[in-house]
mmCIF file of C-alpha atoms in Angstrom:
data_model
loop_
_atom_site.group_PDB
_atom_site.id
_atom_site.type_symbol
_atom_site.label_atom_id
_atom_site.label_comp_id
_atom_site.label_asym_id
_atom_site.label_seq_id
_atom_site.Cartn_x
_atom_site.Cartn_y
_atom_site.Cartn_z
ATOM 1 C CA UNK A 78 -13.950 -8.472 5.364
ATOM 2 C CA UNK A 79 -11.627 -5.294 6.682
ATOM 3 C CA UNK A 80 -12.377 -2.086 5.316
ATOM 4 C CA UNK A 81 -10.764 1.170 5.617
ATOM 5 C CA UNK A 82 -11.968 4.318 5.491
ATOM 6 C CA UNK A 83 -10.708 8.011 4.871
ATOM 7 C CA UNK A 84 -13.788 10.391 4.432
ATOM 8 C CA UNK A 85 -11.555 13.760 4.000
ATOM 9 C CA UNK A 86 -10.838 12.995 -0.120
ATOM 10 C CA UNK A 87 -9.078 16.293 0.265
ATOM 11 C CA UNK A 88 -7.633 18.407 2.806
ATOM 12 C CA UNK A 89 -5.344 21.653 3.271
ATOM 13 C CA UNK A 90 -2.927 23.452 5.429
ATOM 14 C CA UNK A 91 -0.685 26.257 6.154
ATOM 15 C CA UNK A 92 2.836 25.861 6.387
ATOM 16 C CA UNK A 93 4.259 25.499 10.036
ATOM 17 C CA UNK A 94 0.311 24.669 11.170
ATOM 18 C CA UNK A 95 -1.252 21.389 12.218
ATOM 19 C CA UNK A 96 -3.346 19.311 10.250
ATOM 20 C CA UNK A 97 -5.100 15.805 11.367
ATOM 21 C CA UNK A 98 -6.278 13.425 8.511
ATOM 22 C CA UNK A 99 -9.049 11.187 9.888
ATOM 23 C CA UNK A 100 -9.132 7.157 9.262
ATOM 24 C CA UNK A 101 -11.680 4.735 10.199
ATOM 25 C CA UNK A 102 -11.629 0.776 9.906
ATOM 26 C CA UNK A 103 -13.781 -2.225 10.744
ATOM 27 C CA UNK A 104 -12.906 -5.356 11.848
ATOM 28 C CA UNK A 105 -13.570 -8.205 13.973
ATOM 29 C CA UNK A 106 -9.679 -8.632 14.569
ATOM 30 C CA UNK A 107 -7.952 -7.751 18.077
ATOM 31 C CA UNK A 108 -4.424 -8.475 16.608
ATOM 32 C CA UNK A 109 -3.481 -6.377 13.602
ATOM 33 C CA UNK A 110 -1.876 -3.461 12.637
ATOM 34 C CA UNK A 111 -2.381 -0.215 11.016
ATOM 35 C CA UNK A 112 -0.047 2.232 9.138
ATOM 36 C CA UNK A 113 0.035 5.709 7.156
ATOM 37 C CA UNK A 114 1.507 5.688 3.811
ATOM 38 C CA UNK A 115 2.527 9.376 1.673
ATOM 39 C CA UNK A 116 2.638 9.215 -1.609
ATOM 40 C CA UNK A 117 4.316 12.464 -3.522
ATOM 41 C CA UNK A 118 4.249 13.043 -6.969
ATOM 42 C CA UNK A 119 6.762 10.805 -7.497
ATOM 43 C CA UNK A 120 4.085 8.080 -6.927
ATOM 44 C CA UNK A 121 6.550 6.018 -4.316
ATOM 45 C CA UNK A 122 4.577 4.861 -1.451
ATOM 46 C CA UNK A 123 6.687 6.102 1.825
ATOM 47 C CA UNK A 124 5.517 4.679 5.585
ATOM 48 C CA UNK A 125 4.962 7.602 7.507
ATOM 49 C CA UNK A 126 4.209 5.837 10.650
ATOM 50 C CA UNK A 127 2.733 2.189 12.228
ATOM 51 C CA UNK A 128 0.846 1.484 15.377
ATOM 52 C CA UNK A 129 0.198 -2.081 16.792
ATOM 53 C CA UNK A 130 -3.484 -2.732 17.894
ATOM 54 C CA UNK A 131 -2.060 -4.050 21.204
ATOM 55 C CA UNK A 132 0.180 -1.068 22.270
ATOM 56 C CA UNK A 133 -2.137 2.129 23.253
ATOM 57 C CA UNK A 134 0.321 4.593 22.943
ATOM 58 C CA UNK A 135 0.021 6.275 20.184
ATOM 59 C CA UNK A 136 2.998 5.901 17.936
ATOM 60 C CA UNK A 137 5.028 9.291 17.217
ATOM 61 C CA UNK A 138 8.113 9.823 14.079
ATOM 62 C CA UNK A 139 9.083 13.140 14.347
ATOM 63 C CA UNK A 140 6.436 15.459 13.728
ATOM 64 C CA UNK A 141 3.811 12.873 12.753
ATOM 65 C CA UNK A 142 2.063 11.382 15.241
ATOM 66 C CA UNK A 143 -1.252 9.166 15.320
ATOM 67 C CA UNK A 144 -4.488 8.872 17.725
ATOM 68 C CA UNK A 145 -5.164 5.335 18.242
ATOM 69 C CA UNK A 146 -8.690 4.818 18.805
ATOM 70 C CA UNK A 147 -9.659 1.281 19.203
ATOM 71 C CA UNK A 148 -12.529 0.796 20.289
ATOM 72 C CA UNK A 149 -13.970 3.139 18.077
ATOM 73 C CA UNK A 150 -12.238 2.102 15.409
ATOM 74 C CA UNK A 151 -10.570 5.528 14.503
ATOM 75 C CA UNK A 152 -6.664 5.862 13.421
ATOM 76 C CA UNK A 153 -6.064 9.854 12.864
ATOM 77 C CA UNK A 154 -2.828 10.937 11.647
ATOM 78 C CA UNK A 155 -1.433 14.445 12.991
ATOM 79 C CA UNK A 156 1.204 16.432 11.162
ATOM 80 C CA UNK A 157 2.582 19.279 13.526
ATOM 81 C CA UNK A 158 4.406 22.011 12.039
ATOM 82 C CA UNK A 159 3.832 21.128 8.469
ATOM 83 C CA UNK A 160 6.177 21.538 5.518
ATOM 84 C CA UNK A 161 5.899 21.735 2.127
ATOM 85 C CA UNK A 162 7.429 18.749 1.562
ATOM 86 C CA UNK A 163 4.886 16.869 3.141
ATOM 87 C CA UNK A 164 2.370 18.096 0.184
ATOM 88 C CA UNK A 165 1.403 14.317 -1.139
ATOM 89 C CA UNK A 166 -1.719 11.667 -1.352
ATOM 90 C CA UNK A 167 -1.639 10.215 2.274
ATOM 91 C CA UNK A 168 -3.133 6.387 2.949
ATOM 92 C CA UNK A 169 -4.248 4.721 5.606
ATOM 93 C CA UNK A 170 -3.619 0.817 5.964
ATOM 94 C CA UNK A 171 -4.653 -2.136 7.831
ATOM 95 C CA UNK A 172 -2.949 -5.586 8.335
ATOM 96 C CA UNK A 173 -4.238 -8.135 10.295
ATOM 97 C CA UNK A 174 -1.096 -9.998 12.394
ATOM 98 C CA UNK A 175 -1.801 -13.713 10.612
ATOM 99 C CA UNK A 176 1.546 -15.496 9.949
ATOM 100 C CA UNK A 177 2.323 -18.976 7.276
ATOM 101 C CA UNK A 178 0.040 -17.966 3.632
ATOM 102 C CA UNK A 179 -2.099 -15.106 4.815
ATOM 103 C CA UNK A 180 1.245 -13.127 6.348
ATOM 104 C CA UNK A 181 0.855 -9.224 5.144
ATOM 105 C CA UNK A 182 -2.002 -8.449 2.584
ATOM 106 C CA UNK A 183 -2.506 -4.534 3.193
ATOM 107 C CA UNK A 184 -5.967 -3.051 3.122
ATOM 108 C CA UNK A 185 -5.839 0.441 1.750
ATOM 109 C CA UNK A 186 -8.073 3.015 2.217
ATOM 110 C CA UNK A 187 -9.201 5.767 -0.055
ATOM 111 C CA UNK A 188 -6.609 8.305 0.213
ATOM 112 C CA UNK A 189 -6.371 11.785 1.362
ATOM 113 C CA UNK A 190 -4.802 14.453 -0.738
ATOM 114 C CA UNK A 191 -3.051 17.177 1.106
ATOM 115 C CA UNK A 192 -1.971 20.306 0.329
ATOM 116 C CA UNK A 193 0.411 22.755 1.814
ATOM 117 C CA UNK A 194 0.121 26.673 0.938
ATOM 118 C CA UNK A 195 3.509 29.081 1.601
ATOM 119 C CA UNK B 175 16.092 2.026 -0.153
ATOM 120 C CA UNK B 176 14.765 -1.633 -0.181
ATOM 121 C CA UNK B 177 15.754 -3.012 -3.594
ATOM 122 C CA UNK B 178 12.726 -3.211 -6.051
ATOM 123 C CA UNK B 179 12.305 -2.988 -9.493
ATOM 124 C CA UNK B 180 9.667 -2.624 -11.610
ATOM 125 C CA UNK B 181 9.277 -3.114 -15.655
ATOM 126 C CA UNK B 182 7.996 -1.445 -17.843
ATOM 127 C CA UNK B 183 7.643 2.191 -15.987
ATOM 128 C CA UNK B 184 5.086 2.760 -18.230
ATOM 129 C CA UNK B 185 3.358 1.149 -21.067
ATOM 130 C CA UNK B 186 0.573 1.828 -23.352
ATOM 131 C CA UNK B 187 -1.548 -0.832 -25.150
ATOM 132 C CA UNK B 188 -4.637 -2.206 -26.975
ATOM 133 C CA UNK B 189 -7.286 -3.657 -25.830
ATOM 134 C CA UNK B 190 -7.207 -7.934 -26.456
ATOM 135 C CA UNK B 191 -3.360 -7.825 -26.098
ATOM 136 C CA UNK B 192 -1.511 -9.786 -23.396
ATOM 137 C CA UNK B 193 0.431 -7.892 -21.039
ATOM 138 C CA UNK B 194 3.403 -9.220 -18.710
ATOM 139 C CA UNK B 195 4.677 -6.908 -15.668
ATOM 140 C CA UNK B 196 7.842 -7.888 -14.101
ATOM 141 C CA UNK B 197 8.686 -7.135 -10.636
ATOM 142 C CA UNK B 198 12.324 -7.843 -9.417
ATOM 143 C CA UNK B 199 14.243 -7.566 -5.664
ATOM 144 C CA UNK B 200 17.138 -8.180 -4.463
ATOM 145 C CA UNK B 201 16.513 -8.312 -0.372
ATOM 146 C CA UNK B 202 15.391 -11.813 -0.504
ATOM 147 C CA UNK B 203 12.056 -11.309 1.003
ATOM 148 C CA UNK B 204 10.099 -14.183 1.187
ATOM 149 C CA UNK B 205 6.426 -12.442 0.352
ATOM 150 C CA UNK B 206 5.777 -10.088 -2.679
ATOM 151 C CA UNK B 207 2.508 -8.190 -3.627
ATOM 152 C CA UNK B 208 0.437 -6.924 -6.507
ATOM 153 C CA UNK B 209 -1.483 -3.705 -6.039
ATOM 154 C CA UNK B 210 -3.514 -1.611 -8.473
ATOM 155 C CA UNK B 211 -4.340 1.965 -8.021
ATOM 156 C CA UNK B 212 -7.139 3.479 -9.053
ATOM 157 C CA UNK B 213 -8.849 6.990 -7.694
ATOM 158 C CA UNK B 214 -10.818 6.976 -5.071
ATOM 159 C CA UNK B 215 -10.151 2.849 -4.006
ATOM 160 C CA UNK B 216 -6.586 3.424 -2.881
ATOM 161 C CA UNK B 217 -4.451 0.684 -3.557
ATOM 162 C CA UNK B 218 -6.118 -3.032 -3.987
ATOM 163 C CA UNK B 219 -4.658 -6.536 -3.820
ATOM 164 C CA UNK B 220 -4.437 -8.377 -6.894
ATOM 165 C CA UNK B 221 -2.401 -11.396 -5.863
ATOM 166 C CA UNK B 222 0.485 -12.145 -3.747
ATOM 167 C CA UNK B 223 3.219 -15.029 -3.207
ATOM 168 C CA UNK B 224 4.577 -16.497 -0.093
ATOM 169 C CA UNK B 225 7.318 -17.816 -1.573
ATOM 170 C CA UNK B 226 8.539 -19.605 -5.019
ATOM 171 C CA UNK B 227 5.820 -21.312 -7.020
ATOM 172 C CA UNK B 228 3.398 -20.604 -4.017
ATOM 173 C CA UNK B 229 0.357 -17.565 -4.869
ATOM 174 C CA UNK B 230 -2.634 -17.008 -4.050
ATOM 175 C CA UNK B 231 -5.756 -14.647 -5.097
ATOM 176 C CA UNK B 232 -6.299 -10.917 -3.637
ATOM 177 C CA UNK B 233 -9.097 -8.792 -3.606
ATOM 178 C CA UNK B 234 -9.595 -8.063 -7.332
ATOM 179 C CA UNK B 235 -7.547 -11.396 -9.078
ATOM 180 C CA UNK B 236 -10.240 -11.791 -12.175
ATOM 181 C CA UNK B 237 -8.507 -11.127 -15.135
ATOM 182 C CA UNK B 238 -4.757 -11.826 -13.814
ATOM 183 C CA UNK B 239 -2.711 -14.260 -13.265
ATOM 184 C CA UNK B 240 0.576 -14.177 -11.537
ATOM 185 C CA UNK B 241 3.823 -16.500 -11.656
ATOM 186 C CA UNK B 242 6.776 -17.038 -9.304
ATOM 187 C CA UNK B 243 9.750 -19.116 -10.182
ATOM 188 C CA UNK B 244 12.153 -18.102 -8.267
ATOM 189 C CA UNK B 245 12.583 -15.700 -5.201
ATOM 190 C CA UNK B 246 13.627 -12.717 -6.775
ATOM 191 C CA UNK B 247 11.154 -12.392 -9.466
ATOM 192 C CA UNK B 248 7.357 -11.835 -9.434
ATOM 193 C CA UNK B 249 5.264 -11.543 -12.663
ATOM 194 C CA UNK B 250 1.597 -10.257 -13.298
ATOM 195 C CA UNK B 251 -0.058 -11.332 -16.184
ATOM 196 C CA UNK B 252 -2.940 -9.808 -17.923
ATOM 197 C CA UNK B 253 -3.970 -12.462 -20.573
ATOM 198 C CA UNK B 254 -6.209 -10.358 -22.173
ATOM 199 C CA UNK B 255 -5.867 -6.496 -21.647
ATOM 200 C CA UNK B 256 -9.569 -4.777 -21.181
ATOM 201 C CA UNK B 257 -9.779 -0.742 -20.830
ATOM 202 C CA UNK B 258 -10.599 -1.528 -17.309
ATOM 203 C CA UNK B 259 -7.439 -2.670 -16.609
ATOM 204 C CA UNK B 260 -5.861 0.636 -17.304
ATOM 205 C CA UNK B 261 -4.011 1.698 -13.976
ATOM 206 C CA UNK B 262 -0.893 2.120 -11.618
ATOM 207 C CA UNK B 263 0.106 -1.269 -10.479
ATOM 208 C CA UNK B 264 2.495 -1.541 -7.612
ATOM 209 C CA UNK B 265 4.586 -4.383 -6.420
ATOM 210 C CA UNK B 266 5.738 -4.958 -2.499
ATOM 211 C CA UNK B 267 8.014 -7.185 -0.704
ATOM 212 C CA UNK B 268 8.227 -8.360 2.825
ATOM 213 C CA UNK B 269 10.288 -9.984 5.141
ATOM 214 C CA UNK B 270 7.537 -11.536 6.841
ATOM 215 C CA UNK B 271 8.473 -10.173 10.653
ATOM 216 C CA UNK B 272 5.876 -9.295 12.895
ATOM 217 C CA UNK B 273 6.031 -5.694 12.373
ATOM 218 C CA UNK B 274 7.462 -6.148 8.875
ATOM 219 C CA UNK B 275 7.143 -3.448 6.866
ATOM 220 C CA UNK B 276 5.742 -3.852 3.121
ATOM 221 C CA UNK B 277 8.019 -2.384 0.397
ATOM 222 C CA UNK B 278 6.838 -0.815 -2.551
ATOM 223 C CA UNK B 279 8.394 -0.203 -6.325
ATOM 224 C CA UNK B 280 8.082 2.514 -7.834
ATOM 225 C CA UNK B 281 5.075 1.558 -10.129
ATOM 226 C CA UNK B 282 3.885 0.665 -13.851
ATOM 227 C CA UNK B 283 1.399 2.903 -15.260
ATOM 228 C CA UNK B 284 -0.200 0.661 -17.559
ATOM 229 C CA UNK B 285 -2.338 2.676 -20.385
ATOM 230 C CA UNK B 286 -5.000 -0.081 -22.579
ATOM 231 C CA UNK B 287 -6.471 1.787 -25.119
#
């Protein structure tokens, strides 16, 4: 079975700095993919960003960016410049590419809470 | 905003008593989702649907069932409500694309005292 890791159950940062959340996942897969959700106070889950295991460049929206790691199984998401805005509970995903009755079941892991000081 | 509904928002009540969540789009997707959320698990799979009358079990299905009778609308169903059950449940669509991204509502928070 896939499992997902996030071993940072909190983490904090400056405004306008640079924070990484860390994300680790096992599987015996080679097609899948893997995502970063935010969730604010509001409690809606927002995709922050997707990488496929095939492509290795490292996906990029903006100011969040990811290093893709697959061999060692590692899926870090970087915020540059941070915000307050981006102040939420941030998850870390895995899908494995199956298609027909399997298609899309998300593995979650823990989540990371991050906070943003003024 | 992809169009999901959930209802109730919230809803508090007793342990023994059946509970019904509905969860409602209107994008047509063919796959839909049940997630709980509980701290420090993230969010789990309780059962999904790939498409009308067709579901299957997720990761923690014991003590729900779920119904689909038409495309639009998705229903978890806790027959018996147990304390442990108390939690944020989320619904998702998808289109089923490669890269298709999962859609979530905005949540239940579901209170069984």
């Amino acid at each position: 079975a896939q499992t997902v890791t996030q071993s940072q159950p909190e983490m904090s940062v400056q405004e306008a700095e640079t924070v990484t959340l860390s994300c680790t996942y096992d599987t015996s897969e080679s097609d899948y993919y893997l995502f970063w959700y935010k969730q604010p106070p509001s409690r809606q889950m927002i995709l922050v960003i997707r990488q496929e295991a095939y492509k290795q460049q490292n996906a990029t929206e903006n100011r969040f960016s990811v290093n893709f790691q697959k061999a060692a199984k590692s899926f870090s998401l970087k915020i540059s410049d941070s915000q307050l805005g981006d102040a939420a509970m941030y998850f870390c995903a895995y899908r494995v590419n199956a298609g027909g009755t399997s298609y899309g079941k998300l593995t979650f892991g823990q989540g990371t809470i991050l906070t943003v000081h003024p | 905003d992809a169009g999901i509904t959930q209802s109730p928002r919230h809803k508090v009540t007793e342990t023994g008593t059946p509970v019904t969540l509905r969860c409602h789009q209107t994008e047509n997707h063919r796959y839909m989702y049940w997630y709980r959320q509980d701290p420090g698990h993230g969010l789990r799979l309780i059962h999904y649907s790939y498409g009308v009358k067709d579901t299957d079990k997720g990761e923690v299905s014991d003590g729900y069932s779920v119904s689909r009778s038409k495309t639009e609308d998705f229903l978890l169903t806790l027959e018996s409500a147990t304390s442990s059950q108390t939690s944020v449940y989320f619904c998702a669509i998808s289109d089923g694309g490669r890269a298709g991204e999962q859609f979530f509502g905005p949540g239940t928070r579901l209170t069984v005292l």
